[in-house]
Amino acid sequence: MNPRDSHPVSLPIDLTIQILARLPTKSLLRFRSVCKLWREVLSQKQFVDLHFALSSRTRGVAIESPDHAASTPDLVCVDPILGVSAFSLDFLDDRVKIRASCNGLLCCSSVRSRGVYYVCNPMTREFRVLPRTRERPFTRSEPEYEATLVGLGFDPATWRIHVAIAGFHRSFGRWPRGGDRRLVCKVFDAATGAWTRFAASMCDEFTCMNRNQSVYAGCSMNWLTHCCRYVSVLDLENMLWGKITLPDEVLATQQGTRFYLLELEGSVSVVQMSRFWMSTWVLKDRAKEEWALVDRVNLRCIDGYAASVFPISQTKDVVFMATQKKILMHDRNSRVWKEVYGVEGNFTYPLWFSAFAFGSTLFPCRQAIGKLLILSYSSDQELKNQ
């Protein structure tokens, strides 16, 4: 055949989309500049949803660097397939702290400006500044409360974003105790641009690790309480708080064990850690509070880390664990452990406090935010004064 008679062969657009949807997010961002057609295709909701569905099994871990020097990346991502890569949050033009993660988006709080929060996608470098949590200045009589709980929710089906923030709010010199503590909720609706307020009785406590591990599932925010007997649930549709009791088998074996709340395939999951075993439970029916044991791992292979290892992220294939200086990955199919990341030198800040479940996506964060929730603990007297 004469080479001059040959013509370049173009793939059908449907096949091209299927190929592109299986590529890493970082590659797709470069391919947007190939041609107008690809740029349009890669920006469509159908493609973004398809890419997320095909890549959801490869979610890994994002580690925030505690060193804010210019030479240090703000974010290190550990992917089970692509390995380790570094990213910067300099596009925010602010010094921030990562507070929560969900489906490739991050919720960050400003270190310099109190009450300022961002929702961003570190891969696309797109971000949205949320309305300030408070307009009035902070004074000695009304000090700023530390955001004890921060949760981010992004629904892949509707692209709806929720952010929940909770903290102890008190008058100067007074700490609410026992029945005096009320959970005050402020709800921001982007449609009206106004705050809606409601209150509920809440006396729960949360450990430092519980605060970092919020799970968004079924249009609700979930946190594991300090007593480790139930999960505290915020229903984002009805603006109500509830509780889900942990499995009877877990409650019967609490002594000498630790508990962590993670997400697994879109469901709430509780990981129980003992000296030699790690058991993973998944909430199958929220209304009936039915749990199922889906995995049990022997920890004798990492006996030197078992007492100080924390689960950070998981899929049905792998689970990522953090020690003070290392990130370990366990393959649930081959039952093999592997060290995938580590820090050197005099690094003393434990990785489990700066690591979040993360998987790169193309999801935007400039869509209209449905509801933004700001929560704070307050006493009855404060409710009367406000």
mmCIF file of C-alpha atoms in Angstrom:
data_model
loop_
_atom_site.group_PDB
_atom_site.id
_atom_site.type_symbol
_atom_site.label_atom_id
_atom_site.label_comp_id
_atom_site.label_asym_id
_atom_site.label_seq_id
_atom_site.Cartn_x
_atom_site.Cartn_y
_atom_site.Cartn_z
ATOM 1 C CA MET A 1 0.000 0.000 0.000
ATOM 2 C CA ASN A 2 1.228 3.451 -0.890
ATOM 3 C CA PRO A 3 1.930 5.444 2.306
ATOM 4 C CA ARG A 4 0.536 8.527 0.546
ATOM 5 C CA ASP A 5 -2.866 6.837 0.302
ATOM 6 C CA SER A 6 -3.029 6.135 4.031
ATOM 7 C CA HIS A 7 -5.052 8.384 6.331
ATOM 8 C CA PRO A 8 -4.723 8.867 10.065
ATOM 9 C CA VAL A 9 -7.195 6.718 11.929
ATOM 10 C CA SER A 10 -9.269 8.468 14.607
ATOM 11 C CA LEU A 11 -10.866 6.528 17.413
ATOM 12 C CA PRO A 12 -14.588 6.813 18.046
ATOM 13 C CA ILE A 13 -15.315 9.445 20.669
ATOM 14 C CA ASP A 14 -16.961 6.887 22.982
ATOM 15 C CA LEU A 15 -13.817 4.753 22.967
ATOM 16 C CA THR A 16 -11.634 7.833 23.476
ATOM 17 C CA ILE A 17 -13.679 8.786 26.530
ATOM 18 C CA GLN A 18 -13.328 5.308 28.011
ATOM 19 C CA ILE A 19 -9.552 5.453 27.561
ATOM 20 C CA LEU A 20 -9.213 8.940 29.006
ATOM 21 C CA ALA A 21 -11.406 8.092 32.002
ATOM 22 C CA ARG A 22 -8.838 5.491 33.091
ATOM 23 C CA LEU A 23 -5.921 7.922 33.154
ATOM 24 C CA PRO A 24 -4.591 9.710 36.260
ATOM 25 C CA THR A 25 -6.051 13.106 37.102
ATOM 26 C CA LYS A 26 -2.709 14.830 36.617
ATOM 27 C CA SER A 27 -2.463 13.544 33.034
ATOM 28 C CA LEU A 28 -6.010 14.641 32.221
ATOM 29 C CA LEU A 29 -5.261 18.177 33.333
ATOM 30 C CA ARG A 30 -2.409 18.317 30.804
ATOM 31 C CA PHE A 31 -4.571 16.800 28.066
ATOM 32 C CA ARG A 32 -7.072 19.644 28.346
ATOM 33 C CA SER A 33 -4.751 21.674 26.133
ATOM 34 C CA VAL A 34 -4.604 19.049 23.347
ATOM 35 C CA CYS A 35 -7.666 20.332 21.515
ATOM 36 C CA LYS A 36 -11.003 22.066 22.093
ATOM 37 C CA LEU A 37 -12.906 18.793 21.870
ATOM 38 C CA TRP A 38 -10.875 17.129 24.612
ATOM 39 C CA ARG A 39 -11.120 20.218 26.800
ATOM 40 C CA GLU A 40 -14.893 20.192 26.431
ATOM 41 C CA VAL A 41 -15.167 16.451 27.052
ATOM 42 C CA LEU A 42 -12.927 16.497 30.130
ATOM 43 C CA SER A 43 -15.018 19.296 31.654
ATOM 44 C CA GLN A 44 -18.400 17.604 31.270
ATOM 45 C CA LYS A 45 -20.127 16.217 34.344
ATOM 46 C CA GLN A 46 -20.651 12.829 32.703
ATOM 47 C CA PHE A 47 -16.913 12.416 32.160
ATOM 48 C CA VAL A 48 -15.959 13.679 35.623
ATOM 49 C CA ASP A 49 -18.409 11.216 37.181
ATOM 50 C CA LEU A 50 -17.101 8.354 35.022
ATOM 51 C CA HIS A 51 -13.495 9.127 35.940
ATOM 52 C CA PHE A 52 -14.400 9.172 39.626
ATOM 53 C CA ALA A 53 -16.233 5.839 39.378
ATOM 54 C CA LEU A 54 -13.250 4.173 37.692
ATOM 55 C CA SER A 55 -10.621 5.673 40.016
ATOM 56 C CA SER A 56 -12.433 5.410 43.357
ATOM 57 C CA ARG A 57 -10.667 2.118 44.175
ATOM 58 C CA THR A 58 -7.255 3.815 44.057
ATOM 59 C CA ARG A 59 -7.761 6.328 46.851
ATOM 60 C CA GLY A 60 -4.779 6.892 49.068
ATOM 61 C CA VAL A 61 -3.529 9.379 51.643
ATOM 62 C CA ALA A 62 -2.769 13.108 51.698
ATOM 63 C CA ILE A 63 -0.209 14.307 54.240
ATOM 64 C CA GLU A 64 -0.025 17.944 55.254
ATOM 65 C CA SER A 65 3.489 19.185 55.898
ATOM 66 C CA PRO A 66 3.892 20.745 59.367
ATOM 67 C CA ASP A 67 6.885 22.694 58.055
ATOM 68 C CA HIS A 68 5.649 25.754 56.176
ATOM 69 C CA ALA A 69 9.051 26.655 54.743
ATOM 70 C CA ALA A 70 9.093 27.638 51.097
ATOM 71 C CA SER A 71 11.161 24.590 50.153
ATOM 72 C CA THR A 72 8.634 22.160 51.650
ATOM 73 C CA PRO A 73 5.552 21.055 49.696
ATOM 74 C CA ASP A 74 2.246 21.826 51.377
ATOM 75 C CA LEU A 75 0.808 18.446 50.500
ATOM 76 C CA VAL A 76 2.239 14.988 49.843
ATOM 77 C CA CYS A 77 -0.098 12.472 48.214
ATOM 78 C CA VAL A 78 0.467 8.722 48.468
ATOM 79 C CA ASP A 79 -1.358 6.723 45.805
ATOM 80 C CA PRO A 80 -1.422 2.892 45.797
ATOM 81 C CA ILE A 81 -0.623 2.844 42.074
ATOM 82 C CA LEU A 82 1.097 6.134 41.198
ATOM 83 C CA GLY A 83 3.226 6.337 44.329
ATOM 84 C CA VAL A 84 4.254 9.595 46.047
ATOM 85 C CA SER A 85 3.748 13.060 44.568
ATOM 86 C CA ALA A 86 3.944 16.574 46.023
ATOM 87 C CA PHE A 87 1.513 19.452 45.590
ATOM 88 C CA SER A 88 1.315 23.051 46.685
ATOM 89 C CA LEU A 89 -1.634 25.040 48.017
ATOM 90 C CA ASP A 90 -0.017 28.344 47.038
ATOM 91 C CA PHE A 91 -2.958 29.115 44.750
ATOM 92 C CA LEU A 92 -4.953 29.960 47.892
ATOM 93 C CA ASP A 93 -2.577 32.880 48.554
ATOM 94 C CA ASP A 94 -2.984 32.267 52.275
ATOM 95 C CA ARG A 95 -1.436 30.180 54.994
ATOM 96 C CA VAL A 96 -3.941 27.449 55.693
ATOM 97 C CA LYS A 97 -4.449 24.295 57.687
ATOM 98 C CA ILE A 98 -6.197 21.297 56.169
ATOM 99 C CA ARG A 99 -9.195 20.400 58.305
ATOM 100 C CA ALA A 100 -11.101 17.774 56.293
ATOM 101 C CA SER A 101 -11.122 15.839 53.027
ATOM 102 C CA CYS A 102 -13.835 14.250 50.898
ATOM 103 C CA ASN A 103 -13.815 12.861 47.347
ATOM 104 C CA GLY A 104 -10.760 14.801 46.204
ATOM 105 C CA LEU A 105 -11.741 18.116 47.790
ATOM 106 C CA LEU A 106 -10.150 19.695 50.860
ATOM 107 C CA CYS A 107 -11.566 22.031 53.482
ATOM 108 C CA CYS A 108 -8.899 24.418 54.763
ATOM 109 C CA SER A 109 -8.999 27.086 57.449
ATOM 110 C CA SER A 110 -7.013 30.295 57.240
ATOM 111 C CA VAL A 111 -4.270 30.650 59.829
ATOM 112 C CA ARG A 112 -4.051 34.419 59.420
ATOM 113 C CA SER A 113 -7.759 35.297 59.159
ATOM 114 C CA ARG A 114 -10.060 33.864 61.786
ATOM 115 C CA GLY A 115 -13.325 32.472 60.523
ATOM 116 C CA VAL A 116 -12.172 32.129 56.893
ATOM 117 C CA TYR A 117 -12.499 28.705 55.257
ATOM 118 C CA TYR A 118 -11.760 27.417 51.777
ATOM 119 C CA VAL A 119 -12.975 24.428 49.780
ATOM 120 C CA CYS A 120 -10.428 23.520 47.124
ATOM 121 C CA ASN A 121 -9.318 20.844 44.703
ATOM 122 C CA PRO A 122 -5.501 20.643 44.961
ATOM 123 C CA MET A 123 -5.278 18.848 41.612
ATOM 124 C CA THR A 124 -7.186 21.384 39.497
ATOM 125 C CA ARG A 125 -6.071 24.269 41.789
ATOM 126 C CA GLU A 126 -9.659 25.485 41.860
ATOM 127 C CA PHE A 127 -11.005 26.901 45.111
ATOM 128 C CA ARG A 128 -13.932 28.691 46.696
ATOM 129 C CA VAL A 129 -13.815 31.044 49.670
ATOM 130 C CA LEU A 130 -16.677 30.362 52.062
ATOM 131 C CA PRO A 131 -18.516 33.144 53.886
ATOM 132 C CA ARG A 132 -16.899 34.113 57.166
ATOM 133 C CA THR A 133 -18.161 32.120 60.110
ATOM 134 C CA ARG A 134 -18.523 35.301 62.129
ATOM 135 C CA GLU A 135 -18.596 38.983 61.215
ATOM 136 C CA ARG A 136 -18.359 40.519 64.694
ATOM 137 C CA PRO A 137 -14.843 40.971 66.107
ATOM 138 C CA PHE A 138 -13.629 38.591 68.802
ATOM 139 C CA THR A 139 -13.374 40.108 72.293
ATOM 140 C CA ARG A 140 -12.520 38.923 75.799
ATOM 141 C CA SER A 141 -16.204 38.573 76.588
ATOM 142 C CA GLU A 142 -16.847 36.653 73.396
ATOM 143 C CA PRO A 143 -13.608 34.831 72.501
ATOM 144 C CA GLU A 144 -13.138 32.740 69.410
ATOM 145 C CA TYR A 145 -13.817 29.068 69.890
ATOM 146 C CA GLU A 146 -11.469 26.498 68.473
ATOM 147 C CA ALA A 147 -13.141 24.418 65.750
ATOM 148 C CA THR A 148 -13.103 21.044 67.481
ATOM 149 C CA LEU A 149 -14.924 19.208 64.695
ATOM 150 C CA VAL A 150 -14.596 19.952 61.003
ATOM 151 C CA GLY A 151 -16.293 17.864 58.356
ATOM 152 C CA LEU A 152 -16.472 18.149 54.584
ATOM 153 C CA GLY A 153 -19.049 16.388 52.451
ATOM 154 C CA PHE A 154 -19.247 16.207 48.664
ATOM 155 C CA ASP A 155 -21.990 14.165 47.030
ATOM 156 C CA PRO A 156 -20.644 12.770 43.719
ATOM 157 C CA ALA A 157 -24.179 12.304 42.388
ATOM 158 C CA THR A 158 -25.386 15.878 42.872
ATOM 159 C CA TRP A 159 -22.064 17.718 43.279
ATOM 160 C CA ARG A 160 -23.461 19.219 46.469
ATOM 161 C CA ILE A 161 -21.004 20.454 49.082
ATOM 162 C CA HIS A 162 -21.465 20.508 52.848
ATOM 163 C CA VAL A 163 -19.048 21.819 55.458
ATOM 164 C CA ALA A 164 -19.586 21.264 59.176
ATOM 165 C CA ILE A 165 -17.583 22.982 61.894
ATOM 166 C CA ALA A 166 -18.010 22.442 65.639
ATOM 167 C CA GLY A 167 -16.316 23.861 68.701
ATOM 168 C CA PHE A 168 -16.707 24.821 72.335
ATOM 169 C CA HIS A 169 -18.129 28.340 72.552
ATOM 170 C CA ARG A 170 -18.204 29.934 75.984
ATOM 171 C CA SER A 171 -18.346 33.261 77.764
ATOM 172 C CA PHE A 172 -15.056 34.630 79.029
ATOM 173 C CA GLY A 173 -13.941 32.886 82.210
ATOM 174 C CA ARG A 174 -16.686 30.286 82.093
ATOM 175 C CA TRP A 175 -16.746 26.764 80.725
ATOM 176 C CA PRO A 176 -20.179 25.184 80.207
ATOM 177 C CA ARG A 177 -20.575 21.928 82.109
ATOM 178 C CA GLY A 178 -22.988 19.023 82.102
ATOM 179 C CA GLY A 179 -26.531 20.005 81.238
ATOM 180 C CA ASP A 180 -25.515 23.636 80.592
ATOM 181 C CA ARG A 181 -23.890 22.660 77.302
ATOM 182 C CA ARG A 182 -25.993 23.177 74.203
ATOM 183 C CA LEU A 183 -25.000 22.512 70.626
ATOM 184 C CA VAL A 184 -25.782 25.633 68.643
ATOM 185 C CA CYS A 185 -25.960 25.206 64.871
ATOM 186 C CA LYS A 186 -25.782 27.966 62.290
ATOM 187 C CA VAL A 187 -26.793 26.969 58.779
ATOM 188 C CA PHE A 188 -25.796 29.045 55.787
ATOM 189 C CA ASP A 189 -27.965 28.702 52.666
ATOM 190 C CA ALA A 190 -26.307 29.992 49.487
ATOM 191 C CA ALA A 191 -29.744 30.639 47.975
ATOM 192 C CA THR A 192 -30.649 33.220 50.632
ATOM 193 C CA GLY A 193 -27.170 34.217 51.773
ATOM 194 C CA ALA A 194 -28.419 34.231 55.365
ATOM 195 C CA TRP A 195 -27.658 32.229 58.478
ATOM 196 C CA THR A 196 -30.264 29.942 60.074
ATOM 197 C CA ARG A 197 -29.803 28.950 63.684
ATOM 198 C CA PHE A 198 -30.984 26.016 65.803
ATOM 199 C CA ALA A 199 -29.829 24.353 69.025
ATOM 200 C CA ALA A 200 -29.788 20.839 70.494
ATOM 201 C CA SER A 201 -28.580 19.169 73.673
ATOM 202 C CA MET A 202 -25.150 17.630 73.189
ATOM 203 C CA CYS A 203 -22.710 16.480 75.869
ATOM 204 C CA ASP A 204 -20.367 14.325 73.789
ATOM 205 C CA GLU A 205 -16.591 14.513 73.866
ATOM 206 C CA PHE A 206 -14.189 13.794 71.026
ATOM 207 C CA THR A 207 -10.529 12.793 71.066
ATOM 208 C CA CYS A 208 -7.945 14.495 68.856
ATOM 209 C CA MET A 209 -8.042 11.565 66.451
ATOM 210 C CA ASN A 210 -11.861 11.459 66.375
ATOM 211 C CA ARG A 211 -11.955 15.117 65.420
ATOM 212 C CA ASN A 212 -9.836 14.524 62.313
ATOM 213 C CA GLN A 213 -11.799 11.522 61.128
ATOM 214 C CA SER A 214 -15.176 12.762 59.939
ATOM 215 C CA VAL A 215 -17.088 10.618 57.451
ATOM 216 C CA TYR A 216 -19.649 11.883 54.968
ATOM 217 C CA ALA A 217 -22.189 9.241 53.971
ATOM 218 C CA GLY A 218 -25.848 9.337 53.051
ATOM 219 C CA CYS A 219 -26.114 13.135 53.362
ATOM 220 C CA SER A 220 -24.895 13.056 56.942
ATOM 221 C CA MET A 221 -21.721 13.891 58.859
ATOM 222 C CA ASN A 222 -20.418 11.243 61.241
ATOM 223 C CA TRP A 223 -17.934 11.378 64.125
ATOM 224 C CA LEU A 224 -16.894 8.705 66.608
ATOM 225 C CA THR A 225 -17.377 9.860 70.185
ATOM 226 C CA HIS A 226 -14.788 9.622 72.956
ATOM 227 C CA CYS A 227 -16.656 6.849 74.759
ATOM 228 C CA CYS A 228 -16.445 4.726 71.567
ATOM 229 C CA ARG A 229 -19.934 3.341 72.123
ATOM 230 C CA TYR A 230 -21.714 5.071 69.288
ATOM 231 C CA VAL A 231 -21.285 7.316 66.258
ATOM 232 C CA SER A 232 -22.616 10.863 66.497
ATOM 233 C CA VAL A 233 -24.552 11.683 63.301
ATOM 234 C CA LEU A 234 -25.600 15.041 61.903
ATOM 235 C CA ASP A 235 -28.468 14.680 59.404
ATOM 236 C CA LEU A 236 -27.839 17.458 56.895
ATOM 237 C CA GLU A 237 -31.291 17.270 55.336
ATOM 238 C CA ASN A 238 -33.355 17.546 58.531
ATOM 239 C CA MET A 239 -30.769 19.403 60.635
ATOM 240 C CA LEU A 240 -31.010 16.855 63.429
ATOM 241 C CA TRP A 241 -28.424 15.058 65.550
ATOM 242 C CA GLY A 242 -28.639 11.344 66.168
ATOM 243 C CA LYS A 243 -26.641 8.341 67.335
ATOM 244 C CA ILE A 244 -25.724 4.971 65.867
ATOM 245 C CA THR A 245 -24.669 2.323 68.357
ATOM 246 C CA LEU A 246 -21.581 0.277 67.520
ATOM 247 C CA PRO A 247 -21.915 -3.513 66.993
ATOM 248 C CA ASP A 248 -22.552 -5.630 70.093
ATOM 249 C CA GLU A 249 -19.397 -7.623 69.338
ATOM 250 C CA VAL A 250 -17.365 -4.412 69.432
ATOM 251 C CA LEU A 251 -18.947 -3.156 72.646
ATOM 252 C CA ALA A 252 -18.242 -6.505 74.325
ATOM 253 C CA THR A 253 -14.514 -6.344 73.483
ATOM 254 C CA GLN A 254 -13.711 -2.687 74.144
ATOM 255 C CA GLN A 255 -11.099 -3.253 76.817
ATOM 256 C CA GLY A 256 -7.587 -2.914 75.452
ATOM 257 C CA THR A 257 -8.742 -1.851 71.971
ATOM 258 C CA ARG A 258 -8.813 1.360 69.940
ATOM 259 C CA PHE A 259 -11.462 2.546 67.472
ATOM 260 C CA TYR A 260 -11.367 4.723 64.363
ATOM 261 C CA LEU A 261 -14.004 5.970 61.948
ATOM 262 C CA LEU A 262 -13.322 5.708 58.211
ATOM 263 C CA GLU A 263 -15.246 5.613 54.956
ATOM 264 C CA LEU A 264 -15.469 2.430 52.894
ATOM 265 C CA GLU A 265 -17.129 2.366 49.481
ATOM 266 C CA GLY A 266 -19.401 5.252 50.444
ATOM 267 C CA SER A 267 -20.433 3.772 53.809
ATOM 268 C CA VAL A 268 -19.521 4.447 57.432
ATOM 269 C CA SER A 269 -16.864 2.051 58.700
ATOM 270 C CA VAL A 270 -15.434 1.424 62.166
ATOM 271 C CA VAL A 271 -11.948 -0.048 62.516
ATOM 272 C CA GLN A 272 -11.189 -1.836 65.809
ATOM 273 C CA MET A 273 -7.523 -2.199 66.726
ATOM 274 C CA SER A 274 -6.135 -4.565 69.333
ATOM 275 C CA ARG A 275 -2.578 -5.727 69.909
ATOM 276 C CA PHE A 276 -2.735 -8.521 67.331
ATOM 277 C CA TRP A 277 -5.863 -7.898 65.249
ATOM 278 C CA MET A 278 -7.504 -5.202 63.138
ATOM 279 C CA SER A 279 -11.241 -5.714 62.513
ATOM 280 C CA THR A 280 -13.182 -3.638 59.977
ATOM 281 C CA TRP A 281 -16.938 -3.145 60.349
ATOM 282 C CA VAL A 282 -19.266 -1.465 57.836
ATOM 283 C CA LEU A 283 -22.685 0.045 58.542
ATOM 284 C CA LYS A 284 -25.110 -1.802 56.264
ATOM 285 C CA ASP A 285 -28.440 -0.398 57.477
ATOM 286 C CA ARG A 286 -28.488 2.980 59.208
ATOM 287 C CA ALA A 287 -32.130 2.757 60.338
ATOM 288 C CA LYS A 288 -31.711 -0.700 61.886
ATOM 289 C CA GLU A 289 -28.145 0.008 63.064
ATOM 290 C CA GLU A 290 -26.924 -3.175 61.401
ATOM 291 C CA TRP A 291 -23.164 -3.657 61.018
ATOM 292 C CA ALA A 292 -21.190 -6.309 59.127
ATOM 293 C CA LEU A 293 -17.643 -7.532 59.744
ATOM 294 C CA VAL A 294 -15.917 -7.291 56.345
ATOM 295 C CA ASP A 295 -12.241 -7.869 57.161
ATOM 296 C CA ARG A 296 -9.945 -9.085 59.940
ATOM 297 C CA VAL A 297 -6.174 -8.631 59.690
ATOM 298 C CA ASN A 298 -3.447 -10.179 61.817
ATOM 299 C CA LEU A 299 -1.029 -7.481 63.016
ATOM 300 C CA ARG A 300 1.796 -9.785 64.090
ATOM 301 C CA CYS A 301 3.687 -8.913 60.889
ATOM 302 C CA ILE A 302 4.004 -5.320 62.105
ATOM 303 C CA ASP A 303 4.289 -6.150 65.792
ATOM 304 C CA GLY A 304 6.745 -3.293 66.289
ATOM 305 C CA TYR A 305 4.151 -0.766 65.077
ATOM 306 C CA ALA A 306 0.890 -2.395 66.186
ATOM 307 C CA ALA A 307 0.586 -0.369 69.392
ATOM 308 C CA SER A 308 1.065 2.982 67.632
ATOM 309 C CA VAL A 309 -0.352 2.517 64.133
ATOM 310 C CA PHE A 310 -3.509 4.337 63.054
ATOM 311 C CA PRO A 311 -5.782 3.567 60.051
ATOM 312 C CA ILE A 312 -6.164 6.627 57.811
ATOM 313 C CA SER A 313 -7.750 5.525 54.553
ATOM 314 C CA GLN A 314 -9.152 2.353 53.028
ATOM 315 C CA THR A 315 -10.771 0.773 50.012
ATOM 316 C CA LYS A 316 -11.958 -2.776 49.629
ATOM 317 C CA ASP A 317 -8.474 -3.651 48.289
ATOM 318 C CA VAL A 318 -6.043 -1.742 50.529
ATOM 319 C CA VAL A 319 -5.825 0.036 53.864
ATOM 320 C CA PHE A 320 -3.345 2.809 54.710
ATOM 321 C CA MET A 321 -1.928 3.060 58.236
ATOM 322 C CA ALA A 322 0.113 5.881 59.786
ATOM 323 C CA THR A 323 2.816 5.631 62.427
ATOM 324 C CA GLN A 324 4.751 8.610 63.726
ATOM 325 C CA LYS A 325 7.127 8.655 60.752
ATOM 326 C CA LYS A 326 5.840 6.112 58.243
ATOM 327 C CA ILE A 327 2.830 5.320 56.066
ATOM 328 C CA LEU A 328 2.175 1.588 55.682
ATOM 329 C CA MET A 329 -0.111 -0.043 53.121
ATOM 330 C CA HIS A 330 -1.784 -3.424 53.583
ATOM 331 C CA ASP A 331 -3.046 -5.292 50.515
ATOM 332 C CA ARG A 332 -6.222 -7.060 51.579
ATOM 333 C CA ASN A 333 -6.007 -9.526 48.705
ATOM 334 C CA SER A 334 -2.389 -10.659 49.015
ATOM 335 C CA ARG A 335 -2.159 -9.935 52.780
ATOM 336 C CA VAL A 336 1.167 -8.169 52.165
ATOM 337 C CA TRP A 337 2.400 -5.135 54.125
ATOM 338 C CA LYS A 338 4.478 -2.433 52.443
ATOM 339 C CA GLU A 339 6.066 0.827 53.567
ATOM 340 C CA VAL A 340 5.029 3.448 51.008
ATOM 341 C CA TYR A 341 6.202 6.695 52.617
ATOM 342 C CA GLY A 342 8.494 7.864 55.400
ATOM 343 C CA VAL A 343 10.053 11.015 56.773
ATOM 344 C CA GLU A 344 13.665 11.429 57.832
ATOM 345 C CA GLY A 345 15.549 13.485 60.383
ATOM 346 C CA ASN A 346 14.208 14.915 63.626
ATOM 347 C CA PHE A 347 10.597 14.826 62.517
ATOM 348 C CA THR A 348 8.526 14.630 65.709
ATOM 349 C CA TYR A 349 4.990 15.599 64.632
ATOM 350 C CA PRO A 350 3.073 12.303 64.264
ATOM 351 C CA LEU A 351 1.881 11.610 60.733
ATOM 352 C CA TRP A 352 -1.472 10.365 61.995
ATOM 353 C CA PHE A 353 -2.395 13.943 62.989
ATOM 354 C CA SER A 354 -1.598 15.364 59.543
ATOM 355 C CA ALA A 355 -2.801 12.547 57.245
ATOM 356 C CA PHE A 356 -6.197 12.401 55.537
ATOM 357 C CA ALA A 357 -7.952 10.005 53.211
ATOM 358 C CA PHE A 358 -7.557 11.424 49.709
ATOM 359 C CA GLY A 359 -8.089 10.438 46.115
ATOM 360 C CA SER A 360 -7.467 12.827 43.228
ATOM 361 C CA THR A 361 -10.574 13.814 41.243
ATOM 362 C CA LEU A 362 -11.726 16.422 38.743
ATOM 363 C CA PHE A 363 -14.651 17.557 40.872
ATOM 364 C CA PRO A 364 -15.211 21.327 40.874
ATOM 365 C CA CYS A 365 -15.736 23.341 44.020
ATOM 366 C CA ARG A 366 -17.198 26.510 42.534
ATOM 367 C CA GLN A 367 -20.647 25.020 42.118
ATOM 368 C CA ALA A 368 -23.352 26.614 44.264
ATOM 369 C CA ILE A 369 -22.875 25.404 47.809
ATOM 370 C CA GLY A 370 -26.121 23.980 49.088
ATOM 371 C CA LYS A 371 -25.593 24.339 52.821
ATOM 372 C CA LEU A 372 -22.751 25.328 55.071
ATOM 373 C CA LEU A 373 -23.081 24.366 58.703
ATOM 374 C CA ILE A 374 -21.347 26.129 61.552
ATOM 375 C CA LEU A 375 -21.749 24.531 64.961
ATOM 376 C CA SER A 376 -20.632 25.634 68.382
ATOM 377 C CA TYR A 377 -21.118 24.597 71.973
ATOM 378 C CA SER A 378 -22.767 27.235 74.094
ATOM 379 C CA SER A 379 -24.390 27.537 77.466
ATOM 380 C CA ASP A 380 -28.064 28.302 78.065
ATOM 381 C CA GLN A 381 -27.138 31.823 79.197
ATOM 382 C CA GLU A 382 -25.369 32.499 75.919
ATOM 383 C CA LEU A 383 -28.445 31.384 73.983
ATOM 384 C CA LYS A 384 -30.530 33.941 75.852
ATOM 385 C CA ASN A 385 -28.024 36.716 75.178
ATOM 386 C CA GLN A 386 -27.705 36.069 71.448
#
